[in-house]
């Protein structure tokens, strides 16, 4: 499902990864961890085509991402959902419209959009806040909307970067439960986090990046 084969990535002259290889199976739920600056965000960006490797091969489902032309990247993005802390919601749009955006861009029928957005809003327990805008929500509610926005397109792969970084324990648990539900429907999920508490005793695979490569791979 996700395959890295001897991938090297540098920014200017700084080497982030040197010949890293790893793979994840379809429907797997895994974590990525390691010190600040180790390259967690960069690795996720390589998966969804926001950064290019210097060498090596990256495959996601049927796409050879490392060989894709720039104009093919949008088709990859339709199938790879991302939940990044700095992917802000649009404050001047309602919760409903924020979630609907991905479907509107792909010209889905308005009736289908309404059904699908309402279904995810029920799932995140925010149907009663559909028509208000993000600044009037709590941090935990906003993060649930960010997850819903990624879910609604029914991605093949879901990537999350410190998705609980700004959340208290209760809200973290709610967001992690949503990821589990998305995964139960077949989506492959990869979560980058510093927070060991998120993966402790989950039984999932954890990739630990340090010193420019995947130093350890363990089962939590
Ligand atoms: N756009 C960029 N241009 C140049 N260097 C970059 C860029 N993005 C990241 N880097 C560098 O690449 C390295 C890896 O950064 P990255 O953001 O992937 O780390 P991270 O593991 O996500 O860290 P954190 O835990 O702090 O989020 C760092 O040394 C960083 O300074
Ligand atoms: Mg990061």
GROMACS .gro file of C-alpha atoms in nm, residues 30-196:
model
  167
   30UNK     CA    1   0.084   0.252   1.222
   31UNK     CA    2   0.277   0.530   1.393
   32UNK     CA    3   0.581   0.735   1.308
   33UNK     CA    4   0.788   0.880   1.588
   34UNK     CA    5   1.130   1.028   1.660
   35UNK     CA    6   1.292   1.348   1.786
   36UNK     CA    7   1.201   1.694   1.665
   37UNK     CA    8   1.364   1.758   1.329
   38UNK     CA    9   1.407   1.385   1.253
   39UNK     CA   10   1.187   1.413   0.946
   40UNK     CA   11   0.838   1.292   1.044
   41UNK     CA   12   0.658   1.574   0.864
   42UNK     CA   13   0.890   1.540   0.565
   43UNK     CA   14   0.817   1.167   0.537
   44UNK     CA   15   0.440   1.234   0.532
   45UNK     CA   16   0.491   1.508   0.271
   46UNK     CA   17   0.679   1.261   0.050
   47UNK     CA   18   0.381   1.023   0.069
   48UNK     CA   19   0.128   1.279  -0.053
   49UNK     CA   20   0.357   1.436  -0.307
   50UNK     CA   21   0.416   1.771  -0.136
   51UNK     CA   22   0.791   1.699  -0.137
   52UNK     CA   23   0.998   1.504  -0.388
   53UNK     CA   24   1.272   1.253  -0.304
   54UNK     CA   25   1.623   1.302  -0.445
   55UNK     CA   26   1.639   0.933  -0.526
   56UNK     CA   27   1.459   0.607  -0.453
   57UNK     CA   28   1.105   0.494  -0.519
   58UNK     CA   29   0.782   0.581  -0.335
   59UNK     CA   30   0.466   0.387  -0.414
   60UNK     CA   31   0.120   0.459  -0.270
   61UNK     CA   32  -0.154   0.219  -0.380
   62UNK     CA   33  -0.133   0.224  -0.762
   63UNK     CA   34   0.069   0.543  -0.787
   64UNK     CA   35   0.445   0.562  -0.826
   65UNK     CA   36   0.456   0.892  -0.642
   66UNK     CA   37   0.829   0.943  -0.696
   67UNK     CA   38   0.773   0.944  -1.073
   68UNK     CA   39   0.445   1.136  -1.087
   69UNK     CA   40   0.428   1.454  -1.291
   70UNK     CA   41   0.315   1.763  -1.101
   71UNK     CA   42  -0.018   1.771  -1.285
   72UNK     CA   43  -0.101   1.417  -1.167
   73UNK     CA   44  -0.056   1.501  -0.798
   74UNK     CA   45  -0.420   1.622  -0.751
   75UNK     CA   46  -0.549   1.272  -0.834
   76UNK     CA   47  -0.323   1.131  -0.561
   77UNK     CA   48  -0.446   1.396  -0.316
   78UNK     CA   49  -0.807   1.293  -0.374
   79UNK     CA   50  -0.718   0.958  -0.226
   80UNK     CA   51  -0.479   1.058   0.050
   81UNK     CA   52  -0.641   1.245   0.337
   82UNK     CA   53  -0.421   1.463   0.556
   83UNK     CA   54  -0.479   1.591   0.908
   84UNK     CA   55  -0.208   1.845   0.979
   85UNK     CA   56  -0.201   2.082   1.273
   86UNK     CA   57  -0.135   2.379   1.051
   87UNK     CA   58  -0.399   2.294   0.791
   88UNK     CA   59  -0.640   2.558   0.909
   89UNK     CA   60  -1.012   2.556   0.865
   90UNK     CA   61  -1.164   2.844   0.672
   91UNK     CA   62  -1.296   3.080   0.937
   92UNK     CA   63  -1.540   3.258   0.706
   93UNK     CA   64  -1.717   2.938   0.607
   94UNK     CA   65  -1.949   2.721   0.812
   95UNK     CA   66  -1.847   2.384   0.955
   96UNK     CA   67  -2.065   2.220   0.689
   97UNK     CA   68  -1.898   2.411   0.404
   98UNK     CA   69  -1.548   2.342   0.536
   99UNK     CA   70  -1.617   1.968   0.525
  100UNK     CA   71  -1.806   1.988   0.195
  101UNK     CA   72  -1.526   2.169   0.015
  102UNK     CA   73  -1.334   1.859  -0.093
  103UNK     CA   74  -1.651   1.716  -0.247
  104UNK     CA   75  -1.760   2.044  -0.407
  105UNK     CA   76  -1.423   2.076  -0.581
  106UNK     CA   77  -1.475   1.732  -0.730
  107UNK     CA   78  -1.818   1.835  -0.852
  108UNK     CA   79  -2.020   1.581  -0.658
  109UNK     CA   80  -2.399   1.612  -0.677
  110UNK     CA   81  -2.536   1.855  -0.410
  111UNK     CA   82  -2.766   1.587  -0.272
  112UNK     CA   83  -2.476   1.344  -0.228
  113UNK     CA   84  -2.265   1.617  -0.068
  114UNK     CA   85  -2.541   1.692   0.184
  115UNK     CA   86  -2.581   1.326   0.275
  116UNK     CA   87  -2.211   1.258   0.314
  117UNK     CA   88  -2.129   1.573   0.510
  118UNK     CA   89  -2.422   1.520   0.745
  119UNK     CA   90  -2.315   1.159   0.799
  120UNK     CA   91  -1.962   1.259   0.909
  121UNK     CA   92  -2.102   1.545   1.119
  122UNK     CA   93  -2.314   1.293   1.306
  123UNK     CA   94  -2.010   1.072   1.348
  124UNK     CA   95  -1.805   1.352   1.507
  125UNK     CA   96  -2.106   1.461   1.714
  126UNK     CA   97  -2.121   1.809   1.566
  127UNK     CA   98  -2.437   1.801   1.356
  128UNK     CA   99  -2.581   2.072   1.579
  129UNK     CA  100  -2.289   2.302   1.490
  130UNK     CA  101  -2.312   2.252   1.111
  131UNK     CA  102  -2.403   2.611   1.038
  132UNK     CA  103  -2.165   2.799   1.257
  133UNK     CA  104  -1.808   2.892   1.171
  134UNK     CA  105  -1.487   2.746   1.322
  135UNK     CA  106  -1.389   3.046   1.543
  136UNK     CA  107  -1.697   2.968   1.756
  137UNK     CA  108  -1.584   2.611   1.825
  138UNK     CA  109  -1.349   2.481   2.095
  139UNK     CA  110  -1.004   2.353   1.995
  140UNK     CA  111  -1.119   1.992   2.026
  141UNK     CA  112  -1.427   2.057   1.815
  142UNK     CA  113  -1.217   2.228   1.548
  143UNK     CA  114  -0.979   1.932   1.533
  144UNK     CA  115  -1.276   1.695   1.493
  145UNK     CA  116  -1.387   1.906   1.196
  146UNK     CA  117  -1.036   1.878   1.047
  147UNK     CA  118  -1.060   1.499   1.080
  148UNK     CA  119  -1.411   1.501   0.929
  149UNK     CA  120  -1.284   1.704   0.634
  150UNK     CA  121  -1.024   1.434   0.568
  151UNK     CA  122  -1.276   1.151   0.619
  152UNK     CA  123  -1.550   1.274   0.390
  153UNK     CA  124  -1.356   1.201   0.072
  154UNK     CA  125  -1.317   0.836   0.187
  155UNK     CA  126  -0.942   0.831   0.131
  156UNK     CA  127  -0.740   0.515   0.068
  157UNK     CA  128  -0.470   0.648   0.299
  158UNK     CA  129  -0.502   0.889   0.591
  159UNK     CA  130  -0.195   1.072   0.720
  160UNK     CA  131  -0.196   1.269   1.044
  161UNK     CA  132   0.079   1.494   1.181
  162UNK     CA  133   0.062   1.548   1.559
  163UNK     CA  134  -0.318   1.532   1.535
  164UNK     CA  135  -0.363   1.558   1.910
  165UNK     CA  136  -0.087   1.813   1.974
  166UNK     CA  137  -0.326   2.084   2.090
  167UNK     CA  138  -0.582   1.861   2.256
  168UNK     CA  139  -0.649   1.752   2.613
  169UNK     CA  140  -0.670   1.380   2.696
  170UNK     CA  141  -1.045   1.351   2.643
  171UNK     CA  142  -1.038   1.518   2.302
  172UNK     CA  143  -0.728   1.320   2.202
  173UNK     CA  144  -0.919   1.004   2.277
  174UNK     CA  145  -1.215   1.116   2.066
  175UNK     CA  146  -0.990   1.197   1.769
  176UNK     CA  147  -0.798   0.869   1.801
  177UNK     CA  148  -1.129   0.682   1.810
  178UNK     CA  149  -1.229   0.850   1.484
  179UNK     CA  150  -0.903   0.734   1.324
  180UNK     CA  151  -0.977   0.380   1.441
  181UNK     CA  152  -1.321   0.397   1.283
  182UNK     CA  153  -1.183   0.526   0.954
  183UNK     CA  154  -0.928   0.244   0.965
  184UNK     CA  155  -1.199  -0.013   1.035
  185UNK     CA  156  -1.355   0.084   0.702
  186UNK     CA  157  -1.034  -0.009   0.523
  187UNK     CA  158  -0.834   0.315   0.514
  188UNK     CA  159  -0.460   0.275   0.582
  189UNK     CA  160  -0.366   0.516   0.863
  190UNK     CA  161  -0.022   0.658   0.950
  191UNK     CA  162   0.011   0.895   1.246
  192UNK     CA  163   0.323   1.100   1.323
  193UNK     CA  164   0.357   1.190   1.688
  194UNK     CA  165   0.597   1.269   1.972
  195UNK     CA  166   0.342   1.143   2.218
  196UNK     CA  167   0.424   0.787   2.318
   0.00000   0.00000   0.00000
